[in-house]
Coordinates of C-alpha atoms in Angstrom, one line a residue:
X1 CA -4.8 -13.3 110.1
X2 CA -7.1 -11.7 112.4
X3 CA -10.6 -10.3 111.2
X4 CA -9.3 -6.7 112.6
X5 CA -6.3 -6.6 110.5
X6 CA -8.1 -8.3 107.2
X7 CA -10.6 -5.8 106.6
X8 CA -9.2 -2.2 105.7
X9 CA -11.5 0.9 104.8
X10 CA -10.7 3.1 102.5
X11 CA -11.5 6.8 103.1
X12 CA -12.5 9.2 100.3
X13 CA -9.2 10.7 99.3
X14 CA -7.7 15.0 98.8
X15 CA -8.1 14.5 95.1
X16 CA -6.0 18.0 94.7
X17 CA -6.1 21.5 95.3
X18 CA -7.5 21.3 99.2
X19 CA -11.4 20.0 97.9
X20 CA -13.4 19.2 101.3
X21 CA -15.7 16.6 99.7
X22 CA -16.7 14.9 96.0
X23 CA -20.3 13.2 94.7
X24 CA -20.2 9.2 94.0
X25 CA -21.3 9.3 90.9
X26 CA -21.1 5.4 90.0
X27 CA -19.8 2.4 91.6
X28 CA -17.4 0.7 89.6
X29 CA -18.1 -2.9 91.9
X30 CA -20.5 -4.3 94.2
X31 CA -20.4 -6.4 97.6
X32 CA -18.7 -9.9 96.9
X33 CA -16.4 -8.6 94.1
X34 CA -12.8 -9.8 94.0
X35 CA -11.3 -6.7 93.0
X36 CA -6.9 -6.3 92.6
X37 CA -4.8 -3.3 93.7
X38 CA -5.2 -0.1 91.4
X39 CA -8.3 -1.4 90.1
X40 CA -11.0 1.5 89.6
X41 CA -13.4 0.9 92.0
X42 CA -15.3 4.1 92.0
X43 CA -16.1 7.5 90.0
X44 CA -16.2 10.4 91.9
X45 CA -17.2 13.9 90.8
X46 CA -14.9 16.9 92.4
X47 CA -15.3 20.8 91.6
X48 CA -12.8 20.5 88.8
X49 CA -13.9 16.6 87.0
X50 CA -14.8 13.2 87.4
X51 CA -12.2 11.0 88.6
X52 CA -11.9 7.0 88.9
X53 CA -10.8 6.3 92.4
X54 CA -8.5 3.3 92.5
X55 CA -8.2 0.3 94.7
X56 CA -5.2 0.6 97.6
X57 CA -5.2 -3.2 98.4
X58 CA -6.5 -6.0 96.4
X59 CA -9.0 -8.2 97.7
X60 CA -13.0 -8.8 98.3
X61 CA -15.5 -5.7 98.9
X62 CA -17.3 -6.2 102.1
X63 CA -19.2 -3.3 102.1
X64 CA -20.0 0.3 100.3
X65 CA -20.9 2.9 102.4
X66 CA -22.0 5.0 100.7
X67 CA -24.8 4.9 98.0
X68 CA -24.1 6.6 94.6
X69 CA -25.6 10.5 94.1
X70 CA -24.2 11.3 97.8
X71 CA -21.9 13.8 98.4
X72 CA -19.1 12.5 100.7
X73 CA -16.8 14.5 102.9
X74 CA -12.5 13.7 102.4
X75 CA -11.9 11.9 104.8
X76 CA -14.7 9.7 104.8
X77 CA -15.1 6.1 105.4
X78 CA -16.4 4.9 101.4
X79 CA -15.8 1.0 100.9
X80 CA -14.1 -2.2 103.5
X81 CA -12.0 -4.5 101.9
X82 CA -11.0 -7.9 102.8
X83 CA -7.5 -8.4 102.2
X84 CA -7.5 -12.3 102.5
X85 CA -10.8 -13.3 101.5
X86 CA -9.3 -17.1 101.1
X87 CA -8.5 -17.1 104.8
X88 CA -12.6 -18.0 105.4
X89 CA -15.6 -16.6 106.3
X90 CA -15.1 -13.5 108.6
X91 CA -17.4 -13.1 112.0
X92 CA -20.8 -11.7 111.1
X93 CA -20.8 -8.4 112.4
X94 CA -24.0 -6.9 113.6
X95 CA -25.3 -4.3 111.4
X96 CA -28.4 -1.7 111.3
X97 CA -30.1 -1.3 108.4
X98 CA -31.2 1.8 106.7
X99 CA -34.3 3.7 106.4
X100 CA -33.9 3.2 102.8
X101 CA -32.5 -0.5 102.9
X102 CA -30.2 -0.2 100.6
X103 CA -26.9 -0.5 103.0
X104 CA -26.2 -1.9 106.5
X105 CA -24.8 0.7 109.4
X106 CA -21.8 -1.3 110.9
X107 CA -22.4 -2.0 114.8
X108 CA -19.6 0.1 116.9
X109 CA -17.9 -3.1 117.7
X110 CA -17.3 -3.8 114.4
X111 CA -16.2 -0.1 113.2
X112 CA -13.7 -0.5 116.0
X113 CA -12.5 -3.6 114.5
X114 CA -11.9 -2.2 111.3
X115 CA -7.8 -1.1 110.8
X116 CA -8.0 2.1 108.4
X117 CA -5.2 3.0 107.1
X118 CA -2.3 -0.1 106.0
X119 CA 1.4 0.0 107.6
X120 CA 3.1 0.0 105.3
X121 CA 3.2 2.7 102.5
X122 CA 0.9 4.5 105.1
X123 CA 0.8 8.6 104.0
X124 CA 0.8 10.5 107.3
X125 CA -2.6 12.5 108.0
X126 CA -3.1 15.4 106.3
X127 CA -0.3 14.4 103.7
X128 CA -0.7 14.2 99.9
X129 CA 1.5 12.0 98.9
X130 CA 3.7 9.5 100.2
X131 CA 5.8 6.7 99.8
X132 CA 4.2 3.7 98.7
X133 CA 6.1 -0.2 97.7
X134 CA 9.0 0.3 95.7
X135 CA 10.0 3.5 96.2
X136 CA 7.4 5.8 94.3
X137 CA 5.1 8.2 95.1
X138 CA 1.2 6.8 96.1
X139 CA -0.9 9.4 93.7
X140 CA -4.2 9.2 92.1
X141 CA -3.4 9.1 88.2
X142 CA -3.9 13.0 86.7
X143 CA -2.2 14.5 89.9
X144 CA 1.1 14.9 91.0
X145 CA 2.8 14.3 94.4
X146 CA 1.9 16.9 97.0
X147 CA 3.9 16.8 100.2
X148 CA 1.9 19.8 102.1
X149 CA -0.9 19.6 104.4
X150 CA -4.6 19.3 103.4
X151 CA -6.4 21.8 104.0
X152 CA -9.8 20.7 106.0
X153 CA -13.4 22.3 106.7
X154 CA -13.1 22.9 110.1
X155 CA -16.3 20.8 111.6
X156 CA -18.2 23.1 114.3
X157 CA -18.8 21.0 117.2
X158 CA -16.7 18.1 116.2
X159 CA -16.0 15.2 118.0
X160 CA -12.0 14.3 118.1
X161 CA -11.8 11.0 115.7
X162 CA -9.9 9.0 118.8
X163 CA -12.7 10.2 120.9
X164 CA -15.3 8.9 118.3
X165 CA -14.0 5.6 117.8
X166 CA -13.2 4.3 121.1
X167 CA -16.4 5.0 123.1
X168 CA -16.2 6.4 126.4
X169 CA -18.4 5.5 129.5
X170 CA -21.8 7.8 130.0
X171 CA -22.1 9.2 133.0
X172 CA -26.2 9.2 133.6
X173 CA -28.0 12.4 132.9
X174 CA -29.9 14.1 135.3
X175 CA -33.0 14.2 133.1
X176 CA -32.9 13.4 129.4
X177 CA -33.9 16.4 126.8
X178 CA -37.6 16.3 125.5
X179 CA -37.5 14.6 122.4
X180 CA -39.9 15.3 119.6
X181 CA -40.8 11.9 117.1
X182 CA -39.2 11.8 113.8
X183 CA -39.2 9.6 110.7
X184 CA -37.1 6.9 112.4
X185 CA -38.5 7.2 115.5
X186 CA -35.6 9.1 117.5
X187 CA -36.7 12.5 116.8
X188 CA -35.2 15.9 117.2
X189 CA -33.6 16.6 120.6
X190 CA -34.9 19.4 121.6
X191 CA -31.2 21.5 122.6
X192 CA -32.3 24.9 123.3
X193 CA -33.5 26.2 120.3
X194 CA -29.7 24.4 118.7
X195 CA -30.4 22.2 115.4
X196 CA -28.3 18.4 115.2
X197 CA -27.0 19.0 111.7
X198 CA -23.3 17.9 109.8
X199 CA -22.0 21.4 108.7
X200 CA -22.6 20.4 105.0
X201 CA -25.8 19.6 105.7
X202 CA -26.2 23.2 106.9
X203 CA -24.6 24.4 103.7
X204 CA -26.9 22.5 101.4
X205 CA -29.7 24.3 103.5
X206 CA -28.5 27.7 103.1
X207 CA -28.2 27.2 99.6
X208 CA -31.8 25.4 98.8
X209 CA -33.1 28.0 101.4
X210 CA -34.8 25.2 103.7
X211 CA -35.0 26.3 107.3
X212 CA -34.1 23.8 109.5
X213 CA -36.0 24.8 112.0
X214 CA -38.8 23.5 110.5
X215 CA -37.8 20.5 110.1
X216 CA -38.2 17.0 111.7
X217 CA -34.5 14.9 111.5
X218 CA -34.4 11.1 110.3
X219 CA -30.5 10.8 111.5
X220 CA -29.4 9.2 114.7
X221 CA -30.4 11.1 117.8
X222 CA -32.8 13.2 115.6
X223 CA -30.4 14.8 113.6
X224 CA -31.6 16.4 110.1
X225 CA -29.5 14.9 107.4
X226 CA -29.0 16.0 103.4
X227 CA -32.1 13.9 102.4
X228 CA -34.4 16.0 105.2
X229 CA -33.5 18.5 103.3
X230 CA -33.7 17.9 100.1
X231 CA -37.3 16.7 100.9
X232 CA -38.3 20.1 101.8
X233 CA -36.5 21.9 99.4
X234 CA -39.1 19.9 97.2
X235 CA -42.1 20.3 99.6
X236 CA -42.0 16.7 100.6
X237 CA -40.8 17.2 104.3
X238 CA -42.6 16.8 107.2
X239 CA -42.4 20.2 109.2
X240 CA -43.2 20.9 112.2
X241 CA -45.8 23.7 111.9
X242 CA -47.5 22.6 108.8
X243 CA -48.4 26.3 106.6
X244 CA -52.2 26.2 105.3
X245 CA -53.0 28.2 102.3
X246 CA -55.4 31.1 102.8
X247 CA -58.9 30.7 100.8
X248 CA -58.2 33.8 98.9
X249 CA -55.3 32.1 96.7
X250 CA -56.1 32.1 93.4
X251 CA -53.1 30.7 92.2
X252 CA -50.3 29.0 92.9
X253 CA -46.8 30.6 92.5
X254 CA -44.7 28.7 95.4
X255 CA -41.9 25.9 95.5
X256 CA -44.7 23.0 94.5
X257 CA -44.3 25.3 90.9
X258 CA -40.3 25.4 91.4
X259 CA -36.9 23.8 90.8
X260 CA -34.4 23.7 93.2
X261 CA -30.8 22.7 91.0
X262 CA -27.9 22.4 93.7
X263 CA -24.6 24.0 92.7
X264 CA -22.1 22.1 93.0
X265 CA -19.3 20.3 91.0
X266 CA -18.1 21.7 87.5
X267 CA -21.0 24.5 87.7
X268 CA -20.1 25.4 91.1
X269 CA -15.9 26.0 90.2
X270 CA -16.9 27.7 87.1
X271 CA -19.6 30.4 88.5
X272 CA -16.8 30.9 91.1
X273 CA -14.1 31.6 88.2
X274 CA -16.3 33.5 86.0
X275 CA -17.8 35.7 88.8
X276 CA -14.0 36.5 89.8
X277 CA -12.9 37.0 86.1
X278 CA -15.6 39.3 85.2
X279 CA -14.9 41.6 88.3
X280 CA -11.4 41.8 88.5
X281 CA -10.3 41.8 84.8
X282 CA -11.3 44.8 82.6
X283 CA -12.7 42.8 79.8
X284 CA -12.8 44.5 76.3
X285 CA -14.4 42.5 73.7
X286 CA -14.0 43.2 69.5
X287 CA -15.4 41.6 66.6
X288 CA -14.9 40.7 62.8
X289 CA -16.2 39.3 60.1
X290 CA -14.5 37.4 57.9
X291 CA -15.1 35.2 54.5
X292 CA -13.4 32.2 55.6
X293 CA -14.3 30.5 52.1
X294 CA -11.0 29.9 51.0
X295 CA -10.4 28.2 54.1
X296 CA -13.4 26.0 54.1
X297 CA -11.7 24.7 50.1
X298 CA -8.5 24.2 52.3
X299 CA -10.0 22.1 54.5
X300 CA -12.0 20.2 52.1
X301 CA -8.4 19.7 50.4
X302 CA -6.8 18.9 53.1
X303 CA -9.3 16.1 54.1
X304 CA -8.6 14.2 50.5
X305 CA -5.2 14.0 50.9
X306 CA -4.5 10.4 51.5
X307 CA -2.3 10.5 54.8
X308 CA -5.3 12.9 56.2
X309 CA -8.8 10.2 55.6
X310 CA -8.3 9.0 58.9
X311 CA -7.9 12.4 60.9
X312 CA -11.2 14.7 61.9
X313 CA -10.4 18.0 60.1
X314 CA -12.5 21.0 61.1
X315 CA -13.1 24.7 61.0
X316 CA -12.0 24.8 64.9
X317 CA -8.5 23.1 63.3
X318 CA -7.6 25.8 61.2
X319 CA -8.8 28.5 63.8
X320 CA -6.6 26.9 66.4
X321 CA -3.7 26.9 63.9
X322 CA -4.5 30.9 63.2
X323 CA -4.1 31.8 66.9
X324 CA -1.1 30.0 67.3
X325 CA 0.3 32.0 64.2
X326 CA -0.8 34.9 65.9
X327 CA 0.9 34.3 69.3
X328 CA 4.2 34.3 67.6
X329 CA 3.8 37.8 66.2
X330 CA 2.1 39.4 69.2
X331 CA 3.3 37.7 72.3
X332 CA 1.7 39.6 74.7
X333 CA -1.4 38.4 74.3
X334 CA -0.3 35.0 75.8
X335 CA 0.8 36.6 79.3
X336 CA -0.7 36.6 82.7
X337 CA -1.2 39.8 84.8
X338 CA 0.7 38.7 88.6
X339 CA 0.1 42.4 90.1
X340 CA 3.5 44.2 90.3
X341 CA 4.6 42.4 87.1
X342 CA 3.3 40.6 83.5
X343 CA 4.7 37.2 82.9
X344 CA 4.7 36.7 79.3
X345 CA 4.6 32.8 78.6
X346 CA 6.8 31.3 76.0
X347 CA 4.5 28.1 75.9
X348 CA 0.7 28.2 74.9
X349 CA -1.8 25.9 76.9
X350 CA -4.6 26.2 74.3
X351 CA -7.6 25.8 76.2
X352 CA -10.9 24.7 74.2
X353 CA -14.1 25.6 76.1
X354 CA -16.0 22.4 76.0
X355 CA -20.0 22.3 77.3
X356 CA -20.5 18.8 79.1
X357 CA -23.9 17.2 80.7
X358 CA -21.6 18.5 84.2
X359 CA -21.1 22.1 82.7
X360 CA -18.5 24.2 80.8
X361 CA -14.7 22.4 81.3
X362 CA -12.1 24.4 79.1
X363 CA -9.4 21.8 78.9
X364 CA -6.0 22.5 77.4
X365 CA -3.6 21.2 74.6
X366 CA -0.3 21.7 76.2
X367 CA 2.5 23.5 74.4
X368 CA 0.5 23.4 71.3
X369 CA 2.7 25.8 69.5
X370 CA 5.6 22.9 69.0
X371 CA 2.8 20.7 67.4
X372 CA 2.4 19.9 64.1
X373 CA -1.1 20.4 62.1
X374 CA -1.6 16.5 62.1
X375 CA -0.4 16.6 66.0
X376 CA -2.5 19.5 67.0
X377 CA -5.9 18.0 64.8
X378 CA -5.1 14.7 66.7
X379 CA -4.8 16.6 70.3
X380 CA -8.1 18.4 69.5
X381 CA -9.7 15.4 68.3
X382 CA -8.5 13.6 71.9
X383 CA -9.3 16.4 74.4
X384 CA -13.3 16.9 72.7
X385 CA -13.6 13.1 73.1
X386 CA -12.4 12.6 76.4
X387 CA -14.5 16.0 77.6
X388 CA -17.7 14.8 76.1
X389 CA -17.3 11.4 78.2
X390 CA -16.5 13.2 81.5
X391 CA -12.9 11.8 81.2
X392 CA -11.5 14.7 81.6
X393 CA -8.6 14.8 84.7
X394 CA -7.8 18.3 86.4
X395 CA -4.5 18.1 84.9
X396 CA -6.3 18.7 82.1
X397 CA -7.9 21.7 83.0
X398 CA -5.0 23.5 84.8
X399 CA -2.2 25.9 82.9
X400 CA -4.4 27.2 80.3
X401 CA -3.2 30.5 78.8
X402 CA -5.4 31.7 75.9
X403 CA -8.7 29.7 75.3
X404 CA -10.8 29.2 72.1
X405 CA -14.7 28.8 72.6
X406 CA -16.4 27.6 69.4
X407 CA -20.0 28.8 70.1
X408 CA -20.8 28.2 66.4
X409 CA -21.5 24.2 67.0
X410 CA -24.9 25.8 68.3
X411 CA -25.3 28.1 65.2
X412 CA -24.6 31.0 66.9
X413 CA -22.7 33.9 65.3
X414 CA -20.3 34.9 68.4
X415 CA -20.4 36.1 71.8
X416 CA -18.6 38.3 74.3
X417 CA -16.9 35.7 76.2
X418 CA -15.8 35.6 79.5
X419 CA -11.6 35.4 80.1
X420 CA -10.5 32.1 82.1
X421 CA -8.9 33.3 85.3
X422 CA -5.3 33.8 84.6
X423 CA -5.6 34.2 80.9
X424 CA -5.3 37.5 79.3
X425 CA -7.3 36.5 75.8
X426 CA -10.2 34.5 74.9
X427 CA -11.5 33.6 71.5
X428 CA -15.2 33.3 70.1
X429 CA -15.3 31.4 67.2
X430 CA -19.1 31.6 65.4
X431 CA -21.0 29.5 63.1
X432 CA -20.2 29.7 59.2
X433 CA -22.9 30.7 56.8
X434 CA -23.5 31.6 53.4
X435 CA -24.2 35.0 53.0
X436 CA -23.9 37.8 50.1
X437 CA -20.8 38.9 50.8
X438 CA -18.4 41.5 47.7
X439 CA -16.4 39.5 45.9
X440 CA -13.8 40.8 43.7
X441 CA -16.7 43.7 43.1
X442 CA -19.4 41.4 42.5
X443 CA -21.9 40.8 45.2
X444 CA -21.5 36.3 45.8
X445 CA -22.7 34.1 48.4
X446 CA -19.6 33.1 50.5
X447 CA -19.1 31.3 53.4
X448 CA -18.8 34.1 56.4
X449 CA -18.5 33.7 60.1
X450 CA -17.6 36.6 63.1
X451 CA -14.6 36.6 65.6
X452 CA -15.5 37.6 69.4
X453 CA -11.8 38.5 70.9
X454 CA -12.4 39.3 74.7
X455 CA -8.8 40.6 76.2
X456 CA -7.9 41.9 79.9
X457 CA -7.3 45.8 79.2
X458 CA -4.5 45.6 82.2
X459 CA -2.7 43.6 79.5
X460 CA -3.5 44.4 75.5
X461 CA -4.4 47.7 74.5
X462 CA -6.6 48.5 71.7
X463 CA -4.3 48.3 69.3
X464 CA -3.0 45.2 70.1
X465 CA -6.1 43.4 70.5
X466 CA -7.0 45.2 67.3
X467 CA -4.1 43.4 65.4
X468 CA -3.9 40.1 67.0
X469 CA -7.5 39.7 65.7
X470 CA -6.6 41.1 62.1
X471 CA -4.2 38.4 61.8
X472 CA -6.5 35.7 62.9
X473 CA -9.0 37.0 60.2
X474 CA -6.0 37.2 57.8
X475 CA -4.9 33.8 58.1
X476 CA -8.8 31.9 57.8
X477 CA -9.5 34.4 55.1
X478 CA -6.4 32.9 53.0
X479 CA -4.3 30.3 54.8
X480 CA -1.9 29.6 52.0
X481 CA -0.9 33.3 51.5
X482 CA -0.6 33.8 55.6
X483 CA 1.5 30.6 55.9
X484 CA 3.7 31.6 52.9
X485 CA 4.3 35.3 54.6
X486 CA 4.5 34.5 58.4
X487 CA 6.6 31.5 58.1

C-alpha cells in the first residue's frame, strides 16, 4: 500500500441541525497513538453540547491539526490517520512549523497525497448519513440518520476545493502588491483598502469589536487570523497606527480595564432561544406559596424505606411527580402553539433546566409520565449527572415540552422564568425554608417554599394557569391525600 492511500484525514463532521463549525475542546489522543475504529478521539463543543467524535478507521495518528481551544469550521481537515502503520515507516513529508510550534503545516505535496474521504462506506458530500459496512447507517452516537443536504456558510471569496488542492501554474504578475511586514514576516498585502480574513475570522471581529483595519495579519500572505484578533480584543496586537493617550487622562476606563467573553457554544444557542422566546410568546408568570412540610416527612419516609437507601430522593422528585399529576388533569398546558393550530401532546418530555460551566442546558426525561417514582428519581438522578459532566448529547436536549427550573439549589425563593421555545409552561421551583407560617390556627415554623409558573398566554388562560398551579401546590402540600384523590 501506497503512502497516498495509507494516510486518510478526517474532516470535522455536520454534528446535526446544519452547525457550520464546533470548538476542540480536548484531544482524546496524541501523535504515535494506535487508536481502533469508533474509538473517541476527540471532544468537540457545538451550539447545542459537547460531543466525543469517534474514529472512522483504525490505525496510528500521524498528525492533529488542529490545537485544542480552536474553533474549527465542518468540513475541516482535524487529524491523518495511517491505516497500516505495520506496513513501515512512511516518506517524511516536508512540513512548516508554526509560529507557535506546537504543530507542523503539511507541505502541498504532501496534502495532495493525502486521500480524504475512504471508498467504501463513503457518504456523498453534503450528506448526513450514509451507508457504512454491513448495512447500517454511519452516525455519530446521540444523532439519528439524516439523508438531506448540509447546509454550509457560504465562504465570500472562496476558492473551489478542486481548485485548492491541485495547484495551478502562476502566470507572473506585472508588479507584485506593496506588502507591509507582519509578525511572520509576510505581512498584509496591501489590496485596495480589502482585508485577507476567513469569514469567521471576520465574525469573531464584529463580535469582539476589533477593526481589522488596524491590524497587522500573522497568516500566510498577510492574512489576519482568530489569534490577531483576539490579541487586540485584549490590547495585545500590533496595529498599525499605534493611539497615544492624551496628557489630560486622569484615569483609565478603556479595554486594558475590560473583558471581552466570546459568545459562542451553549450561551450562544440559548441567548438565541431566549431572545426569541421572550418576544414572540406572551409570557404570564404567577406565583404561590406553599407549606411543603408534609412533603419534606414524605420524603424523609420515603428515603428509609429499604428498597429506596440506594436511590437520591429530593424535593425536585416530588415536584416533578406533582407536574406530571397535573398534566393529566389539565392537558393543555403540555401543548405547543404551531400558528393556525395547538398540538396538544399526549407524551411529556420533562425538561430540567440544568446550569453547567458551558451555560444553561435544559435536558429532558422522555415520556416521563409512563415512569414510575423509582424510574423517574433514577432518570432525574442520570440526566443531572450526565449535565454536570458536559455529557449531555443534543438528543438530549431536543423534544422538551414543559420544563422545571429548580432555582432554589442557589437559595433563591423563585423567578419569572423564561418558556423554552416550543413549550407553552415552565416551572420555578424555589428554595425551602422555615418560616412562621398558620398552622391549624396556631402560628409554627414550617417548611415553605414559592412556585414561579411562566405560561404562553396564546395557549393557557388565566384560569388555567391559575389551576394547574393549585394542583401542583395541592399535591407538595399533602402528597398522600392528592395521590389518594387524583389516582
Amino acid at each position: 500500500m501506497s503512502d497516498m492511500s495509507r494516510i486518510k484525514t478526517f474532516n470535522l463532521p455536520d454534528l446535526g441541525e446544519g452547525l457550520t463549525e464546533g470548538e476542540i475542546l480536548t484531544w482524546l489522543v496524541k501523535v504515535g497513538d494506535i487508536i481502533e475504529l469508533n474509538q473517541p478521539i476527540v471532544e468537540v463543543e457545538t451550539a447545542k453540547a459537547a460531543v466525543e467524535i469517534p474514529a472512522k478507521w483504525a490505525g496510528q495518528v500521524q498528525a492533529i491539526h488542529h490545537p485544542e481551544g480552536t474553533t474549527v469550521e465542518v468540513g475541516a481537515p482535524i487529524i491523518a490517520i495511517d491505516t497500516d502503520p505495520g506496513a513501515g515507516p512512511l516518506d517524511a513529508p516536508s512540513t512548516t512549523a508554526t509560529p507557535s510550534g506546537d504543530l507542523p503545516i503539511p507541505s502541498a505535496a504532501s496534502l495532495a497525497a493525502v486521500e480524504v474521504a475512504p471508498a467504501e462506506g463513503m457518504v456523498e458530500p453534503g450528506l448526513i448519513g450514509g451507508a457504512a459496512p454491513g448495512g447500517r447507517t454511519a452516525v455519530l452516537v446521540g444523532y439519528g440518520p439524516r439523508t438531506t443536504s448540509a447546509k454550509r456558510r457560504p465562504r465570500k471569496g472562496g476558492v473551489p476545493a478542486q481548485a485548492a488542492a491541485t495547484p495551478a501554474p502562476v502566470a507572473p504578475a506585472p508588479a507584485p502588491a506593496p506588502v507591509a511586514p507582519g509578525h511572520n514576516g509576510q505581512g498584509v498585502a496591501a489590496t485596495g483598502g480589502l482585508v485577507l480574513a476567513k469569514p469567521p475570522v471576520r465574525k469573531l471581529a464584529k463580535d469582539l469589536g476589533v477593526d481589522l483595519t488596524a491590524l497587522t495579519g500573522s497568516g500566510p500572505l498577510g492574512s489576519i487570523t482568530r489569534e490577531d484578533v483576539q490579541q487586540a480584543a485584549n490590547g495585545a496586537a500590533v496595529v498599525a497606527e499605534p493611539i497615544t493617550a492624551t496628557a489630560t487622562s486622569a484615569a483609565s476606563f478603556g479595554a486594558d480595564r475590560e473583558q471581552r467573553i466570546p459568545v459562542k457554544g451553549v450561551r450562544k444557542l440559548t441567548a438565541e432561544n431566549m431572545s426569541r422566546s421572550a418576544f414572540t410568546a406572551p409570557h404570564v408568570t404567577e406565583f404561590l406559596t406553599v407549606d411543603v412540610t408534609r412533603a419534606m416527612k414524605a420524603l424523609e419516609r420515603l428515603r428509609s424505606r429499604r428498597e429506596w437507601r440506594d436511590v437520591r430522593v429530593s424535593p425536585l422528585l416530588l415536584v416533578a411527580k406533582a407536574v406530571l399529576l397535573a398534566v393529566k388533569r389539565h392537558p393543555m398546558v403540555n401543548s405547543t402553539w404551531a400558528g393556525d393550530e395547538i398540538v396538544v401532546k399526549e407524551y411529556v418530555n420533562l425538561g430540567i433546566a440544568a446550569a453547567t460551566e458551558r451555560g444553561l442546558i435544559v435536558p429532558n426525561v422522555k415520556d416521563a409520565g409512563r415512569l414510575s417514582l423509582r424510574e423517574l428519581a433514577d432518570s432525574l438522578t442520570d440526566l443531572v449527572q450526565t449535565a454536570k459532566s458536559g455529557r449531555t448529547s443534543p438528543a438530549d436536549m431536543s423534544g422538551g415540552t414543559l420544563t422545571i427550573t429548580n432555582v432554589g439549589v442557589f437559595g433563591v425563593d423563585t423567578g419569572t422564568p423564561i418558556l423554552p421555545p416550543g413549550e407553552s409552561a415552565i416551572l420555578a421551583f424555589g428554595a425551602v425554608r422555615e418560616m412562621p407560617w398558620v398552622h391549624k390556627g396556631k402560628v409554627k415554623v414550617r417548611q415553605v417554599t414559592t412556585l414561579g409558573l411562566s405560561f404562553d398566554h396564546r395557549i393557557i388562560d388565566g384560569e388555567l394557569g391559575s389551576k394547574f398551579l393549585r394542583d401542583i401546590g395541592d399535591f407538595l402540600a399533602d402528597p398522600e391525600a392528592a395521590l389518594l384523590a387524583w389516582t
